[in-house]
Every structure is written in structure tokens, then in C-alpha cells.
XYZ file of C-alpha atoms in Angstrom:
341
model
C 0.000 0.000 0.000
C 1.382 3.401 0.273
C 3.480 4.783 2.476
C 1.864 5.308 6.171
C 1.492 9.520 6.971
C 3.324 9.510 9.939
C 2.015 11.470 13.176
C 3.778 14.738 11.962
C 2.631 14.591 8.676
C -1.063 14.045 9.967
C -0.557 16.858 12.251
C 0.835 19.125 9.742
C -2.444 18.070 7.590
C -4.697 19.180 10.436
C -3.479 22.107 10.831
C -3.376 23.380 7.333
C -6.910 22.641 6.753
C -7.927 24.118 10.498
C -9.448 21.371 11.926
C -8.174 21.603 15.597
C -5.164 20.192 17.440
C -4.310 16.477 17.295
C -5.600 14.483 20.632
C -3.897 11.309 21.335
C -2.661 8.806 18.400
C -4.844 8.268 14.916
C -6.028 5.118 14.559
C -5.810 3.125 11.466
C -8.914 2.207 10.153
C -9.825 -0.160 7.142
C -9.817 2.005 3.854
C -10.887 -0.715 1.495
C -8.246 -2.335 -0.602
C -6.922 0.828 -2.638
C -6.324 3.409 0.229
C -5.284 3.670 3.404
C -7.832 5.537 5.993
C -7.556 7.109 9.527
C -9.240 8.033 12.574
C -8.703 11.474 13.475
C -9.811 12.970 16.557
C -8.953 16.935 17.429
C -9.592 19.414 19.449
C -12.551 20.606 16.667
C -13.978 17.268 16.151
C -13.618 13.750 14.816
C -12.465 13.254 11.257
C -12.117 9.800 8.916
C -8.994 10.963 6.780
C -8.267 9.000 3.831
C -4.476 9.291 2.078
C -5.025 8.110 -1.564
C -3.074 5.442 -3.034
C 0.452 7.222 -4.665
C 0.010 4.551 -7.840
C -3.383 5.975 -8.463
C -3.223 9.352 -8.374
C -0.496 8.869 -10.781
C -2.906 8.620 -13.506
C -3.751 11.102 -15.680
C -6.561 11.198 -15.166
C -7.399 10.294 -11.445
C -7.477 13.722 -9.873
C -10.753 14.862 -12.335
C -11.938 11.374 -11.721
C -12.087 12.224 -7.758
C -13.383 15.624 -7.742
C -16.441 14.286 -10.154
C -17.309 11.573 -7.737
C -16.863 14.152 -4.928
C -19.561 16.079 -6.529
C -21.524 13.296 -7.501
C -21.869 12.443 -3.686
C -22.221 15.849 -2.526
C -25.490 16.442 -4.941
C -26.355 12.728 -3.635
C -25.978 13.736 0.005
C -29.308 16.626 -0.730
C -31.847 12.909 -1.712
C -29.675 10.417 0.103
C -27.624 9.614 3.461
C -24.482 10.095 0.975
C -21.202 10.796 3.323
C -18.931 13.231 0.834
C -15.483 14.845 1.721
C -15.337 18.069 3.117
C -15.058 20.921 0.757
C -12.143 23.206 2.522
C -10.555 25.668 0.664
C -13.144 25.392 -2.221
C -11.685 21.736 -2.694
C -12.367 17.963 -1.752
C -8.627 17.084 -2.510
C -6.010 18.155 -0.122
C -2.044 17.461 -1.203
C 0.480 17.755 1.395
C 4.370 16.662 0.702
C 3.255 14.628 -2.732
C 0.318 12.831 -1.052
C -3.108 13.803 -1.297
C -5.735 13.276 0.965
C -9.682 13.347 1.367
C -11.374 14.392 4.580
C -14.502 13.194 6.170
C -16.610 14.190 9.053
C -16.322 10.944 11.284
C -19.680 8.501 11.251
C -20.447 6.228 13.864
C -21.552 3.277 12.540
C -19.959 -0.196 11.138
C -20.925 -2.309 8.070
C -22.029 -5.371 7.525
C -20.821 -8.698 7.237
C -23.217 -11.448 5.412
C -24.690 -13.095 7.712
C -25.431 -9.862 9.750
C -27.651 -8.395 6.499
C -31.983 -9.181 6.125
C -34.340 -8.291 3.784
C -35.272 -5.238 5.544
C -31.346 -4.034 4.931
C -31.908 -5.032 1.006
C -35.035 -3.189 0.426
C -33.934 -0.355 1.985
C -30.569 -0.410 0.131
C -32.915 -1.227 -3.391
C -35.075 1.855 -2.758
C -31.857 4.246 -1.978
C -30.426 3.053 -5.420
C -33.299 3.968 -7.150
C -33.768 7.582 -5.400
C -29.740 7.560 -6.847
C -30.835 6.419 -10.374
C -33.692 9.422 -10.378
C -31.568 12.336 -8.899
C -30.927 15.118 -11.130
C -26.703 15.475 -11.705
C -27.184 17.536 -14.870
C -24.735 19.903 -13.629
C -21.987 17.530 -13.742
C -20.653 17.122 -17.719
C -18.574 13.791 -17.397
C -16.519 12.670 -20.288
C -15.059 9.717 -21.687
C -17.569 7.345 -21.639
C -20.200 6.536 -24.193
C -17.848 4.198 -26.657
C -18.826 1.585 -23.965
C -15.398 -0.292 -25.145
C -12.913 -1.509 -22.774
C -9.690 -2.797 -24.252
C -9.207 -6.905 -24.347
C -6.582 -7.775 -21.678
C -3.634 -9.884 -23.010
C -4.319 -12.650 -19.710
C -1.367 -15.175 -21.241
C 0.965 -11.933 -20.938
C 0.137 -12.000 -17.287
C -0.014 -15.843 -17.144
C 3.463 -15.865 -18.595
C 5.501 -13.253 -15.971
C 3.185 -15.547 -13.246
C 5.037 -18.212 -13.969
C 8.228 -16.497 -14.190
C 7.795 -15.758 -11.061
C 6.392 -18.738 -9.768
C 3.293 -16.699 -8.447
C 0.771 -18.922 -6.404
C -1.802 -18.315 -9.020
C -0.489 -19.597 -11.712
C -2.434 -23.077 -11.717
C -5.793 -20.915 -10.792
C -5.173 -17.900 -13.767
C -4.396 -20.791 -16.733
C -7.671 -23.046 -15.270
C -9.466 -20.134 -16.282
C -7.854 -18.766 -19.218
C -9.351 -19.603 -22.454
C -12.798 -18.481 -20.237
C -11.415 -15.257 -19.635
C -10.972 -13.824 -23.012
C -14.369 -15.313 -23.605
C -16.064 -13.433 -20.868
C -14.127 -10.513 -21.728
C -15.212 -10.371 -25.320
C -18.913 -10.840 -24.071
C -18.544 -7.950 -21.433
C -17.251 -5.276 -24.102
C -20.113 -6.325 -26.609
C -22.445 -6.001 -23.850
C -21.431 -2.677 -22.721
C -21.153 -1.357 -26.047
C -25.233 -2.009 -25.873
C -25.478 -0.990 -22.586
C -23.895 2.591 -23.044
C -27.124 4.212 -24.901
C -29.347 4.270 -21.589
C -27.118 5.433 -18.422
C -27.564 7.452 -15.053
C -24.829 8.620 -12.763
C -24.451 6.297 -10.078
C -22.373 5.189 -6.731
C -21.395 2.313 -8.731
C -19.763 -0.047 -5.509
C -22.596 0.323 -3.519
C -21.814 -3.399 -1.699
C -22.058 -4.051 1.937
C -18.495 -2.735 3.021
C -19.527 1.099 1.785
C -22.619 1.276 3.674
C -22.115 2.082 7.597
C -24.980 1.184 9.695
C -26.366 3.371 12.936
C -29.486 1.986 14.478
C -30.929 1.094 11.083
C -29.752 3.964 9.382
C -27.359 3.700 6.698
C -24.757 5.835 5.309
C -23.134 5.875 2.250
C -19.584 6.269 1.470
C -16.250 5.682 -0.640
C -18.062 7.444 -3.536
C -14.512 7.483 -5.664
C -16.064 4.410 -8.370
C -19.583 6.784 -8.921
C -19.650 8.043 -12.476
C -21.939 6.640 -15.185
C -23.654 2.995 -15.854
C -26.431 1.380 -17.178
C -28.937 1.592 -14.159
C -30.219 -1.932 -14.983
C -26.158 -2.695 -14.860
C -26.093 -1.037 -11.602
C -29.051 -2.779 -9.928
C -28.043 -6.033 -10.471
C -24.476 -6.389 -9.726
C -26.112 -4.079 -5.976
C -28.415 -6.339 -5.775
C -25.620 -9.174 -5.999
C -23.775 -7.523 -3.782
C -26.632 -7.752 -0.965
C -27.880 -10.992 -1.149
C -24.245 -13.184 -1.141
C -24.463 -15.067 2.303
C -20.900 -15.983 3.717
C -20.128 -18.678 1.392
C -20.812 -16.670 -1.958
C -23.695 -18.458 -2.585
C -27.267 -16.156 -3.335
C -29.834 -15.120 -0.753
C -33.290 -15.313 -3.319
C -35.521 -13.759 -0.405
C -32.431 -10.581 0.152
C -31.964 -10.289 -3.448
C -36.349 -10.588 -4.736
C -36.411 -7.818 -1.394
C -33.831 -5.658 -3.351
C -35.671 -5.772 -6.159
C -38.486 -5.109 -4.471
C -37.462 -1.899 -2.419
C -36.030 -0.909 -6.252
C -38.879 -0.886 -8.386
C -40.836 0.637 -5.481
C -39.813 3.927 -6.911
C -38.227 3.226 -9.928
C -41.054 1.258 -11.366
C -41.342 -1.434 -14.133
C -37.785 -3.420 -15.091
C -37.587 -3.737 -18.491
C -34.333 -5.559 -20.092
C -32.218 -8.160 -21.861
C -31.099 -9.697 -18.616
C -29.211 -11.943 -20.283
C -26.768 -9.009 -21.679
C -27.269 -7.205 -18.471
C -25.469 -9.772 -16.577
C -22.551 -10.840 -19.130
C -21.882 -6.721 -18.864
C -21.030 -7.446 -15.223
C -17.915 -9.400 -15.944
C -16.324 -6.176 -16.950
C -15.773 -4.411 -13.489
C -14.826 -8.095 -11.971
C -12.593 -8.602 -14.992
C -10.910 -5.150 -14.391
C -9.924 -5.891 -10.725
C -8.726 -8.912 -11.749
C -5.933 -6.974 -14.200
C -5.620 -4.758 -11.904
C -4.818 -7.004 -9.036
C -2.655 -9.259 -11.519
C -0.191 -6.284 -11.766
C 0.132 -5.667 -8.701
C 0.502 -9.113 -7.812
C 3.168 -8.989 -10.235
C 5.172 -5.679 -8.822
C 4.001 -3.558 -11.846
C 1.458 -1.369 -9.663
C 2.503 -0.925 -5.839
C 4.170 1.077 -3.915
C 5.695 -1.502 -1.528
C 5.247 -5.242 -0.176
C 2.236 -5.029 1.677
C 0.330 -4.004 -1.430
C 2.118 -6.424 -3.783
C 0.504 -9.567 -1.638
C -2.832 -7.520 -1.098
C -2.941 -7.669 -5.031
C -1.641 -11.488 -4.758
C -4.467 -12.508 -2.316
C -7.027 -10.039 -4.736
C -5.969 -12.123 -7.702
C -6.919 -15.334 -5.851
C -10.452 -14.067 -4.465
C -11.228 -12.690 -7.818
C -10.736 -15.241 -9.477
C -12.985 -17.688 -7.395
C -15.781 -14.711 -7.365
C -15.725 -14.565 -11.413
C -16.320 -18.520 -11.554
C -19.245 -17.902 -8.894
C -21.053 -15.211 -10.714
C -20.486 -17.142 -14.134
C -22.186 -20.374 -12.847
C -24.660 -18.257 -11.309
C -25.597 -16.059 -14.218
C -28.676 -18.728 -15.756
C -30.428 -18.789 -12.335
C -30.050 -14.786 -12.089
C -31.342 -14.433 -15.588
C -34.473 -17.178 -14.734
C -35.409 -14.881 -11.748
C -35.463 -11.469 -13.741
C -37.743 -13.063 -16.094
C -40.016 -14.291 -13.407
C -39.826 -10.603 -12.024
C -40.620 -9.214 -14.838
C -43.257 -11.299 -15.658
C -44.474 -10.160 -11.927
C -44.876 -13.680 -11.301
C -42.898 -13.469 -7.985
């Protein structure tokens, strides 16, 4: 991951913003699997302050992709319990010694795991996407997208410098390989369909980004929201909520997503057969992703090059899943459709 802020540098950080005096130690908190994220508490308040990862932020074009999801979340926080950084300075993004950093009022609250999540959480969570879908982000132009073409990944070029380096999932990647370019092809054609209807979304609106206070959620890590096919959108959610802890699909949590969704949003209309092959493309894309960092092309350090190792191997075992899964998905979305549920 990237290199820890140290005490000083936090302090330093507080300071320049003006958010009150350091009071004991920040605690490190879990940021998801790109960042790293801490708990801040000063003299002013209590503050969730996220250093973004060095790698990304060297993109070109990471910094416009933050401040659009920034705004994205701060329009979503006037319909929705959206959690967006604090705007100081006229800005979300704050850089400080070549790292920059997002800042958050602090939330009680904790997400959660499987077995911990009921249809009441799912309809809830299916009726909040849907007041997303509908809100008005006109005043945000976002670009490049609309070709709904993602390049083909080369996977024997990664299978190849796996076994070079005798990588642990080797055996796993070339099991899967032939698949892969397969499911790759299908997720580009789909998305190049896909691409004429979209809405500005979270877009990783699973479990792990929704904190939970006495039944209220809270929405957060807004840095994937841009635009996507809102049928796109509300099944790969609706996925998200209804895996119990062994991958498998909850029907009750996932027909109570639905449910809670087309509550507001109204009648679903279609081909869920496209729909689904469309959502190998973001599981596809962590996959590369997680390959080359696996592989020492994108880290910073260590700790992040066996975070992408141990991504590769989870990935790879959730694509299978969703693949075997997609006929039964596609059987129930009919049915749904049909109203016959």
C-alpha cells in the first residue's frame, strides 16, 4: 500500500486545513483495498482521513476522476444519506508533501458482514439506489464514456511473468484462461449495448460502503460513482446484498432488493441476459488490476504487492461464482418481470 502519513505529517495536515489540534494517536482504520484511511480525533472534532493510493493518483486522469465523484456524492448527500469529503478551501482534494488526501466528518456506525444483512437491509438499500438512479446530476458534464469499449486484456501476458515468477496463481489464472478472453469479449459487446441508456451512479454500492447506525445507513467511498447502465447497476447491488458468507445467493435478500427498487423506480424492463454478461467487466478489471500488482508492476511496496496477490486469488474464485450463477439470475429477472414473484 502506500506509504503510512506519519504522526507529523497528519498533524501538519490538520493544521493546514484548520481542523483543531491532534488528541492522542490516529487510529488506522480499514480504507478498502486501494487506500489507506484514519481516525482522526482533534480538538474541533472527529475526522475519517483518507491518504489516496500514490500509484493511483499517478494517472492522468485520477485527480478529475475524484473531484467528479466528490460532486456526484455531494449532490447525492441533498436525496440520500451520501457521506462526501469536506469541501475546505473550495476543494475535496487536499495534497500535502506529494500525497493527497480526502477528509470526512467521522460517522459512527460499522458495516455489515453477510450473515449480519436481512431483507429489511436489502429493500432499503434497493429503494436508496433507485432515489440515486432518479436524482438530477445535470450539472456535472462527465466525459469519456459513451464508446462503452474496454480494451481486451492480453491474460497469457500476465499468465506468462506468473510463472516467471512462480506466483501462487499460476495453476488458478491458466484453469481459467481460455474463459477469460471469452467473458471478456462478451462484457465489451455487452457494454457497447449498454452505453445508450445510463444514469450517474455510486457504482460499488456493496455491503463494506454502507455504515450502519441503528438502522440507518450511510453511504460512502463514492470514488467508483460516475456513469452505468442503471439496470447494470441494480443487479451487480443487488448481488452484492444478497451473497451469504459462502458466496452463494440469498433469493428472499436479493427478490427484497428488487423489491425496495422498483418501489420507486417502477417497471424493469431488459435483456437480462446481456445485463449480466456486462457485469464481468468491473470483476474482470480488478482482476488486471490485481494481476499487476501481484506482479510488482502497480505498488508502492510489499504489503500491497501480496494484497494484489491474495485479490488475484479471491477474484478469481468470485468470477467462476457469478459465471455459474448467471442462468439462475437471468431465470429470476424473467419471473420478475413477468411479476410472477
Amino acid at each position: 500500500m502506500n506509504p503510512i502519513p506519519s504522526l507529523l505529517e497528519l498533524k501538519k495536515l490538520t493544521e493546514r486545513l484548520q481542523l483543531g489540534e491532534i488528541i492522542g494517536v490516529p487510529e488506522s482504520i480499514s480504507g478498502g483495498f486501494l487506500h489507506r484511511m484514519y481516525a482522526v480525533e482533534t480538538t474541533l472534532g472527529k475526522y475519517a482521513i483518507k491518504a489516496l493510493n500514490p500509484q493511483i493518483m499517478q494517472r492522468p486522469e485520477a485527480m478529475q476522476n475524484f473531484l467528479n465523484s466528490e460532486h456526484i456524492a455531494t449532490i447525492a448527500a441533498n436525496h440520500t444519506p451520501a457521506l462526501p469529503a469536506k469541501i475546505i478551501d473550495g476543494t475535496p482534494i487536499h495534497e500535502m508533501d506529494n500525497q493527497f488526501y480526502l477528509v470526512f466528518n467521522w460517522a459512527d456506525g460499522e458495516s455489515l458482514k453477510p450473515d449480519q444483512i436481512n431483507n429489511d437491509h436489502c429493500e432499503q438499500i434497493g429503494t436508496i439506489l433507485a432515489v440515486i438512479h432518479k436524482t438530477d446530476f445535470s450539472e456535472i458534464a462527465l466525459r469519456n464514456y459513451g464508446s462503452g469499449h474496454s480494451s481486451l486484456t492480453d491474460w497469457n501476458v500476465h499468465l506468462r511473468k506468473g510463472q516467471e515468477n512462480n506466483t501462487d496463481w499460476v495453476n488458478p489464472l491458466q484453469e481459467i484462461i481460455d474463459k477469460l478472453y471469452e467473458w471478456n469479449a462478451q462484457a465489451n459487446k455487452s457494454a457497447e449495448i449498454l452505453t445508450s441508456e445510463t444514469v450517474i451512479s455510486h457504482r460499488d454500492l456493496d455491503p463494506k460502503n454502507v455504515l450502519w447506525c441503528r438502522d440507518n445507513p450511510i453511504l460512502i467511498d463514492w470514488e467508483a460513482a460516475g456513469l452505468i447502465n442503471p439496470m447494470q447497476d441494480l443487479l451487480e447491488t443487488a448481488i452484492y446484498w444478497s451473497e451469504n458468507e459462502t458466496g452463494s445467493m440469498d433469493k428472499k435478500r436479493f427478490l427484497a432488493f428488487i423489491d425496495g427498487y422498483k418501489k420507486l423506480y417502477g417497471t424493469l424492463q431488459a435483456n437480462w441476459r446481456l445485463v449480466l454478461e456486462s457485469g464481468f467487466s468491473g470483476k474482470l478489471g480488478w482482476l488486471d488490476y490485481n494481476l499487476k500488482r501481484s506482479l510488482g508492476m502497480e505498488c508502492s511496496d510489499e504489503d500491497e504487492q501480496q494484497m494484489g496477490t491474495n485479490q488475484v486469488n479471491e477474484t478469481i474464485h468470485a468470477i467462476k461464482r457469478y459465471a455459474d450463477m448467471i442462468p439462475e439470475l437471468e431465470s429470476w429477472m424473467h419471473l420478475i418481470q413477468l411479476n410472477e414473484y
